[in-house]
Amino acid sequence: MSVTPEAAGLVGPGPYRALFLDRDGVINVDHGYVHTPEQTEWMPGIFDLARAARAAGYVLVVVTNQAGIARGYYDEEQFRSYTLWMHARFEAEGAPLLATYYCPHHPEAGRGELKAACDCRKPRPGMLLAAARRFDIYMAGSLLLGDSETDLQAAQAAGVGCTFELDPTRPQATMHAAMQWLLDQSST
């Protein structure tokens, strides 16, 4: 799911730097299988970080494991509808998302064809590499903000230059540190 490339920051020739964001626990509070606007509570500081990244010339890409689809808690149509709503919120906040990549699989708890070991589910780097190919992203100059070791492992495997693991007890401190890194990189 994506907006027009120009609106999301793809202006001029690439490669582009990206801020990769996990969704549950980074963009929104992880209440467990969030998939409706009513369940959504934004993480403190997420929109400030997203605006700062865009101002520093970074594109915003969401990379999220969605085991709720594999488990049958919601389907891909519901997920897409929610994601469109989330994209609209980011756009309204002045920080349009370029794209959301998601993995609907789970290797043990999935149902039917969604019970699969795949290359897209973090800690594998499939979603990050797909975004890099599609949008000509310079991975070594990019950042991933996640909330788990699997997020960081996926970023490392994809060659992302910097990672931050969100501290759930101090999310704004982690977001501020990530913002500072982005600003420092944009001045070099």
Tab-separated table of C-alpha atoms in Angstrom:
chain	number	residue	atom	x	y	z
A	1	MET	CA	0.000	0.000	0.000
A	2	SER	CA	1.471	3.284	-0.984
A	3	VAL	CA	0.789	6.934	-1.799
A	4	THR	CA	2.188	8.675	-4.830
A	5	PRO	CA	5.966	8.475	-4.720
A	6	GLU	CA	6.351	12.244	-4.926
A	7	ALA	CA	3.995	12.872	-1.990
A	8	ALA	CA	5.980	10.398	0.108
A	9	GLY	CA	9.375	11.891	-0.695
A	10	LEU	CA	10.656	10.207	-3.865
A	11	VAL	CA	11.757	13.368	-5.606
A	12	GLY	CA	14.642	13.314	-8.046
A	13	PRO	CA	16.847	10.331	-8.751
A	14	GLY	CA	17.564	7.727	-6.049
A	15	PRO	CA	18.859	6.112	-4.093
A	16	TYR	CA	16.743	7.240	-1.157
A	17	ARG	CA	17.226	6.836	2.565
A	18	ALA	CA	14.402	5.306	4.581
A	19	LEU	CA	13.095	5.220	8.088
A	20	PHE	CA	11.691	1.714	8.439
A	21	LEU	CA	9.070	1.401	11.163
A	22	ASP	CA	7.620	-1.695	12.757
A	23	ARG	CA	3.911	-1.201	13.383
A	24	ASP	CA	2.611	-2.774	16.601
A	25	GLY	CA	4.626	-1.450	19.526
A	26	VAL	CA	6.279	1.327	17.479
A	27	ILE	CA	3.571	3.155	15.520
A	28	ASN	CA	0.714	2.074	17.747
A	29	VAL	CA	0.539	0.660	21.253
A	30	ASP	CA	0.495	-3.117	20.936
A	31	HIS	CA	-2.844	-4.107	22.416
A	32	GLY	CA	-2.675	-7.437	20.569
A	33	TYR	CA	-3.755	-7.844	16.942
A	34	VAL	CA	-4.797	-4.218	16.401
A	35	HIS	CA	-6.759	-3.954	13.140
A	36	THR	CA	-9.423	-1.270	13.620
A	37	PRO	CA	-9.230	2.487	14.239
A	38	GLU	CA	-11.102	2.021	17.516
A	39	GLN	CA	-8.300	-0.210	18.846
A	40	THR	CA	-5.589	2.258	17.887
A	41	GLU	CA	-3.605	4.211	20.426
A	42	TRP	CA	-0.663	6.009	18.800
A	43	MET	CA	2.749	5.672	20.428
A	44	PRO	CA	3.836	8.960	21.991
A	45	GLY	CA	6.175	10.807	19.631
A	46	ILE	CA	5.566	8.728	16.502
A	47	PHE	CA	4.240	11.599	14.409
A	48	ASP	CA	7.027	13.948	15.543
A	49	LEU	CA	9.607	11.339	14.535
A	50	ALA	CA	7.898	10.745	11.191
A	51	ARG	CA	7.761	14.485	10.404
A	52	ALA	CA	11.418	14.915	11.374
A	53	ALA	CA	12.423	12.006	9.152
A	54	ARG	CA	10.535	13.439	6.194
A	55	ALA	CA	12.044	16.886	6.807
A	56	ALA	CA	15.493	15.260	6.806
A	57	GLY	CA	14.787	13.669	3.415
A	58	TYR	CA	13.895	10.141	4.525
A	59	VAL	CA	10.999	8.136	3.118
A	60	LEU	CA	8.809	6.254	5.601
A	61	VAL	CA	8.231	2.516	5.133
A	62	VAL	CA	6.304	0.265	7.508
A	63	VAL	CA	7.431	-3.373	7.805
A	64	THR	CA	5.147	-5.508	9.953
A	65	ASN	CA	4.540	-9.151	10.775
A	66	GLN	CA	0.785	-9.715	10.876
A	67	ALA	CA	0.237	-13.101	12.498
A	68	GLY	CA	-3.367	-12.072	13.167
A	69	ILE	CA	-4.072	-12.737	9.493
A	70	ALA	CA	-2.446	-16.175	9.661
A	71	ARG	CA	-4.379	-17.007	12.839
A	72	GLY	CA	-7.691	-15.929	11.287
A	73	TYR	CA	-8.349	-13.040	13.702
A	74	TYR	CA	-8.847	-10.715	10.722
A	75	ASP	CA	-8.396	-11.085	6.984
A	76	GLU	CA	-6.203	-9.285	4.470
A	77	GLU	CA	-9.081	-7.070	3.333
A	78	GLN	CA	-9.607	-5.838	6.909
A	79	PHE	CA	-5.858	-5.320	7.256
A	80	ARG	CA	-5.699	-3.318	4.003
A	81	SER	CA	-8.638	-1.165	5.055
A	82	TYR	CA	-6.982	-0.432	8.393
A	83	THR	CA	-3.677	0.298	6.668
A	84	LEU	CA	-5.319	2.806	4.321
A	85	TRP	CA	-6.798	4.540	7.370
A	86	MET	CA	-3.354	4.557	9.044
A	87	HIS	CA	-1.750	6.024	5.893
A	88	ALA	CA	-4.396	8.761	5.842
A	89	ARG	CA	-3.626	9.629	9.470
A	90	PHE	CA	0.091	9.927	8.743
A	91	GLU	CA	-0.629	12.083	5.711
A	92	ALA	CA	-2.901	14.314	7.826
A	93	GLU	CA	-0.050	14.611	10.345
A	94	GLY	CA	2.288	15.886	7.617
A	95	ALA	CA	4.308	12.691	7.271
A	96	PRO	CA	2.976	10.520	4.433
A	97	LEU	CA	4.049	6.903	4.461
A	98	LEU	CA	5.589	5.633	1.247
A	99	ALA	CA	4.473	2.029	1.728
A	100	THR	CA	3.473	-0.690	4.144
A	101	TYR	CA	4.953	-4.150	3.706
A	102	TYR	CA	3.418	-6.966	5.712
A	103	CYS	CA	3.842	-10.670	6.275
A	104	PRO	CA	0.556	-12.565	6.681
A	105	HIS	CA	2.282	-15.884	7.483
A	106	HIS	CA	3.141	-17.734	10.657
A	107	PRO	CA	5.284	-20.889	10.655
A	108	GLU	CA	3.345	-22.668	13.426
A	109	ALA	CA	0.037	-20.938	14.116
A	110	GLY	CA	-1.006	-20.132	10.569
A	111	ARG	CA	-4.099	-21.563	8.969
A	112	GLY	CA	-4.043	-23.193	5.539
A	113	GLU	CA	-1.558	-21.700	3.104
A	114	LEU	CA	-0.663	-19.011	5.664
A	115	LYS	CA	1.025	-21.632	7.848
A	116	ALA	CA	4.391	-21.232	6.229
A	117	ALA	CA	8.011	-20.460	6.898
A	118	CYS	CA	8.627	-17.608	4.474
A	119	ASP	CA	11.273	-15.060	3.576
A	120	CYS	CA	9.091	-12.083	4.463
A	121	ARG	CA	8.465	-12.763	8.162
A	122	LYS	CA	10.935	-10.972	10.395
A	123	PRO	CA	13.646	-11.861	11.462
A	124	ARG	CA	14.125	-12.614	7.755
A	125	PRO	CA	14.791	-9.521	5.649
A	126	GLY	CA	12.307	-10.110	2.809
A	127	MET	CA	10.061	-7.105	3.390
A	128	LEU	CA	12.998	-4.729	3.783
A	129	LEU	CA	14.741	-6.049	0.680
A	130	ALA	CA	11.522	-5.833	-1.366
A	131	ALA	CA	11.144	-2.165	-0.392
A	132	ALA	CA	14.806	-1.499	-1.199
A	133	ARG	CA	14.413	-2.987	-4.684
A	134	ARG	CA	11.114	-1.281	-5.441
A	135	PHE	CA	12.076	2.198	-4.255
A	136	ASP	CA	15.867	2.245	-4.757
A	137	ILE	CA	16.568	2.580	-1.032
A	138	TYR	CA	20.123	3.046	0.169
A	139	MET	CA	20.056	0.572	3.046
A	140	ALA	CA	23.368	1.538	4.664
A	141	GLY	CA	22.065	5.107	5.055
A	142	SER	CA	18.712	4.003	6.438
A	143	LEU	CA	17.322	3.404	9.930
A	144	LEU	CA	14.928	0.872	11.410
A	145	LEU	CA	12.953	1.484	14.591
A	146	GLY	CA	11.540	-1.731	16.024
A	147	ASP	CA	10.429	-3.124	19.335
A	148	SER	CA	11.882	-6.636	19.214
A	149	GLU	CA	15.067	-8.511	18.502
A	150	THR	CA	13.492	-9.973	15.339
A	151	ASP	CA	13.047	-6.447	13.946
A	152	LEU	CA	16.716	-5.689	14.545
A	153	GLN	CA	17.831	-9.029	13.086
A	154	ALA	CA	15.848	-8.391	9.894
A	155	ALA	CA	17.394	-4.934	9.565
A	156	GLN	CA	20.902	-6.288	10.075
A	157	ALA	CA	20.337	-9.048	7.503
A	158	ALA	CA	19.075	-6.437	5.007
A	159	GLY	CA	22.067	-4.155	5.537
A	160	VAL	CA	20.194	-1.317	7.271
A	161	GLY	CA	22.811	1.086	8.616
A	162	CYS	CA	21.303	1.837	12.026
A	163	THR	CA	18.723	0.270	14.308
A	164	PHE	CA	16.966	1.372	17.442
A	165	GLU	CA	14.925	-0.881	19.718
A	166	LEU	CA	12.060	1.017	21.272
A	167	ASP	CA	12.122	1.034	25.062
A	168	PRO	CA	8.452	0.500	25.992
A	169	THR	CA	8.968	2.238	29.331
A	170	ARG	CA	10.434	5.321	27.623
A	171	PRO	CA	9.217	5.370	24.000
A	172	GLN	CA	9.712	9.099	23.526
A	173	ALA	CA	13.364	8.846	24.624
A	174	THR	CA	14.006	6.177	21.981
A	175	MET	CA	12.173	8.191	19.339
A	176	HIS	CA	14.173	11.277	20.284
A	177	ALA	CA	17.444	9.336	19.935
A	178	ALA	CA	16.337	8.043	16.519
A	179	MET	CA	15.344	11.568	15.499
A	180	GLN	CA	18.748	12.873	16.535
A	181	TRP	CA	20.484	10.179	14.478
A	182	LEU	CA	18.374	11.108	11.429
A	183	LEU	CA	19.203	14.800	11.827
A	184	ASP	CA	22.913	14.070	12.307
A	185	GLN	CA	22.941	11.925	9.146
A	186	SER	CA	21.093	14.486	7.062
A	187	SER	CA	23.747	17.098	7.819
A	188	THR	CA	26.592	14.872	6.557
